[in-house]
Amino acid sequence: MAPKKNWINDLDLIGSIVMIAFLFFGTFYKGDGGFYSVKYNVTGYKMLFNTDFIMGTLLLLCPAITLITNYVTAMKKSEKLIKLVMPILALILVFVLKSQLSSELDYSGGSMGLGFSGIVYLIAGLVSLIAAVARFLNQDLSQKIKGKK
């Protein structure tokens, strides 16, 4: 019988998959429209394929690079560092793009916030980051959760 694989040690990969998936579900950013009272919603896939928000493509590339580091032998040497940097970069990009989009609403007095898929993307990014930090520091998350040292 094969040993049981512990999914807790793969939280960085699970977080990356969720991040990619929620770029294509629901509203990523939502704005109140300001004086015009027209809702301004932006989905994740609109940012990916829009040349006005070229950094939106990085929202897909950061978790994708995290996923492929397990399978590309040239990346194995710096796998821990790549898996640590990519979620940080993705989380920074979420807020940079939010400010870029909110500057479009400034003239109408509107504000921009995160939609449902944006919030899930952030949570998955934080989970991926926590797992990457634990792996970078050579800590076993499953042992930490069980309370063993």
Tab-separated table of C-alpha atoms in Angstrom:
chain	number	residue	atom	x	y	z
A	1	MET	CA	0.000	0.000	0.000
A	2	ALA	CA	1.364	3.422	-0.985
A	3	PRO	CA	1.969	5.982	1.752
A	4	LYS	CA	-0.774	8.532	2.170
A	5	LYS	CA	0.024	11.903	0.560
A	6	ASN	CA	-0.553	14.807	2.887
A	7	TRP	CA	-2.341	17.652	1.070
A	8	ILE	CA	-1.298	20.207	3.696
A	9	ASN	CA	2.244	20.196	2.348
A	10	ASP	CA	0.878	21.118	-1.089
A	11	LEU	CA	-1.083	24.183	0.006
A	12	ASP	CA	1.026	26.419	-2.231
A	13	LEU	CA	-0.092	24.431	-5.266
A	14	ILE	CA	-3.720	24.293	-4.131
A	15	GLY	CA	-3.674	28.052	-3.538
A	16	SER	CA	-2.240	28.636	-7.012
A	17	ILE	CA	-4.926	26.511	-8.648
A	18	VAL	CA	-7.651	28.394	-6.782
A	19	MET	CA	-6.057	31.719	-7.758
A	20	ILE	CA	-6.124	30.778	-11.442
A	21	ALA	CA	-9.664	29.418	-11.241
A	22	PHE	CA	-11.123	32.520	-9.605
A	23	LEU	CA	-9.718	34.794	-12.274
A	24	PHE	CA	-12.474	33.351	-14.458
A	25	PHE	CA	-15.372	33.364	-11.955
A	26	GLY	CA	-17.447	36.366	-10.950
A	27	THR	CA	-16.466	39.946	-10.314
A	28	PHE	CA	-12.844	40.594	-9.452
A	29	TYR	CA	-13.150	44.352	-8.843
A	30	LYS	CA	-16.324	46.311	-8.291
A	31	GLY	CA	-16.888	50.023	-8.197
A	32	ASP	CA	-19.835	52.044	-7.006
A	33	GLY	CA	-19.693	54.418	-9.972
A	34	GLY	CA	-19.743	57.619	-7.940
A	35	PHE	CA	-22.117	60.382	-9.006
A	36	TYR	CA	-23.299	58.441	-12.021
A	37	SER	CA	-24.561	55.580	-9.826
A	38	VAL	CA	-23.655	53.030	-12.470
A	39	LYS	CA	-21.984	49.921	-11.163
A	40	TYR	CA	-18.527	49.332	-12.585
A	41	ASN	CA	-17.577	45.647	-12.432
A	42	VAL	CA	-14.408	44.101	-13.794
A	43	THR	CA	-13.981	40.364	-14.148
A	44	GLY	CA	-10.583	38.730	-13.908
A	45	TYR	CA	-10.501	37.477	-17.476
A	46	LYS	CA	-11.192	41.000	-18.794
A	47	MET	CA	-7.955	42.131	-17.157
A	48	LEU	CA	-6.049	39.196	-18.596
A	49	PHE	CA	-6.908	39.948	-22.189
A	50	ASN	CA	-7.101	43.746	-22.061
A	51	THR	CA	-4.159	45.777	-23.326
A	52	ASP	CA	-5.091	48.705	-21.056
A	53	PHE	CA	-4.197	46.615	-17.994
A	54	ILE	CA	-1.095	44.766	-19.151
A	55	MET	CA	-0.194	43.868	-15.556
A	56	GLY	CA	-3.416	41.855	-15.375
A	57	THR	CA	-1.686	39.099	-17.310
A	58	LEU	CA	0.710	38.708	-14.394
A	59	LEU	CA	-2.244	37.769	-12.179
A	60	LEU	CA	-2.368	34.565	-14.218
A	61	LEU	CA	1.370	34.116	-14.742
A	62	CYS	CA	2.404	34.295	-11.064
A	63	PRO	CA	0.350	31.288	-9.904
A	64	ALA	CA	1.085	29.466	-13.175
A	65	ILE	CA	4.834	29.816	-12.583
A	66	THR	CA	4.319	28.500	-9.056
A	67	LEU	CA	2.598	25.448	-10.505
A	68	ILE	CA	5.185	24.650	-13.164
A	69	THR	CA	8.202	24.853	-10.853
A	70	ASN	CA	7.498	21.275	-9.753
A	71	TYR	CA	7.755	20.008	-13.325
A	72	VAL	CA	10.553	22.083	-14.897
A	73	THR	CA	13.931	20.697	-13.917
A	74	ALA	CA	15.746	23.995	-14.547
A	75	MET	CA	13.622	25.626	-11.844
A	76	LYS	CA	14.201	22.939	-9.206
A	77	LYS	CA	17.345	24.647	-7.940
A	78	SER	CA	15.489	27.798	-6.896
A	79	GLU	CA	12.046	26.271	-6.341
A	80	LYS	CA	11.665	27.524	-2.761
A	81	LEU	CA	12.522	31.093	-3.712
A	82	ILE	CA	10.236	31.123	-6.766
A	83	LYS	CA	7.339	29.746	-4.725
A	84	LEU	CA	7.955	32.459	-2.136
A	85	VAL	CA	8.243	35.404	-4.534
A	86	MET	CA	5.352	34.605	-6.902
A	87	PRO	CA	2.503	34.860	-4.323
A	88	ILE	CA	4.007	38.076	-2.954
A	89	LEU	CA	4.126	39.542	-6.451
A	90	ALA	CA	0.546	38.408	-7.165
A	91	LEU	CA	-0.774	39.991	-3.974
A	92	ILE	CA	1.002	43.265	-4.734
A	93	LEU	CA	-0.419	43.244	-8.256
A	94	VAL	CA	-3.976	42.889	-6.952
A	95	PHE	CA	-3.661	46.210	-5.145
A	96	VAL	CA	-1.697	47.933	-7.915
A	97	LEU	CA	-4.381	47.033	-10.450
A	98	LYS	CA	-7.079	48.105	-7.999
A	99	SER	CA	-5.522	51.554	-7.749
A	100	GLN	CA	-5.094	51.700	-11.521
A	101	LEU	CA	-8.775	50.891	-12.015
A	102	SER	CA	-9.899	53.264	-9.273
A	103	SER	CA	-8.081	56.121	-10.981
A	104	GLU	CA	-10.595	55.711	-13.800
A	105	LEU	CA	-13.424	56.266	-11.321
A	106	ASP	CA	-11.788	59.249	-9.603
A	107	TYR	CA	-13.391	61.782	-11.884
A	108	SER	CA	-16.855	60.655	-10.811
A	109	GLY	CA	-16.107	60.374	-7.095
A	110	GLY	CA	-16.440	56.597	-7.169
A	111	SER	CA	-14.464	54.027	-5.296
A	112	MET	CA	-13.178	50.617	-6.298
A	113	GLY	CA	-13.235	47.531	-4.111
A	114	LEU	CA	-12.626	43.832	-4.429
A	115	GLY	CA	-15.415	41.610	-5.672
A	116	PHE	CA	-16.058	38.040	-4.565
A	117	SER	CA	-13.492	36.428	-6.853
A	118	GLY	CA	-10.941	39.091	-5.895
A	119	ILE	CA	-11.374	38.268	-2.223
A	120	VAL	CA	-11.054	34.529	-2.893
A	121	TYR	CA	-7.943	35.249	-5.012
A	122	LEU	CA	-6.415	37.169	-2.084
A	123	ILE	CA	-7.215	34.421	0.429
A	124	ALA	CA	-5.776	31.736	-1.868
A	125	GLY	CA	-2.704	33.913	-2.385
A	126	LEU	CA	-2.230	34.230	1.371
A	127	VAL	CA	-2.595	30.460	1.822
A	128	SER	CA	-0.040	29.915	-0.918
A	129	LEU	CA	2.277	32.454	0.698
A	130	ILE	CA	2.018	30.839	4.138
A	131	ALA	CA	2.831	27.439	2.664
A	132	ALA	CA	5.745	28.910	0.688
A	133	VAL	CA	7.176	30.613	3.789
A	134	ALA	CA	6.929	27.356	5.734
A	135	ARG	CA	8.668	25.478	2.931
A	136	PHE	CA	11.324	28.199	2.606
A	137	LEU	CA	12.055	27.908	6.345
A	138	ASN	CA	12.107	24.081	6.087
A	139	GLN	CA	9.061	23.678	8.332
A	140	ASP	CA	6.553	20.863	7.949
A	141	LEU	CA	3.070	22.381	8.085
A	142	SER	CA	1.317	19.096	8.736
A	143	GLN	CA	3.469	18.509	11.817
A	144	LYS	CA	2.876	22.083	13.007
A	145	ILE	CA	-0.874	21.730	12.632
A	146	LYS	CA	-0.905	18.432	14.518
A	147	GLY	CA	1.090	20.093	17.303
A	148	LYS	CA	4.228	18.022	16.908
A	149	LYS	CA	7.635	19.687	16.740
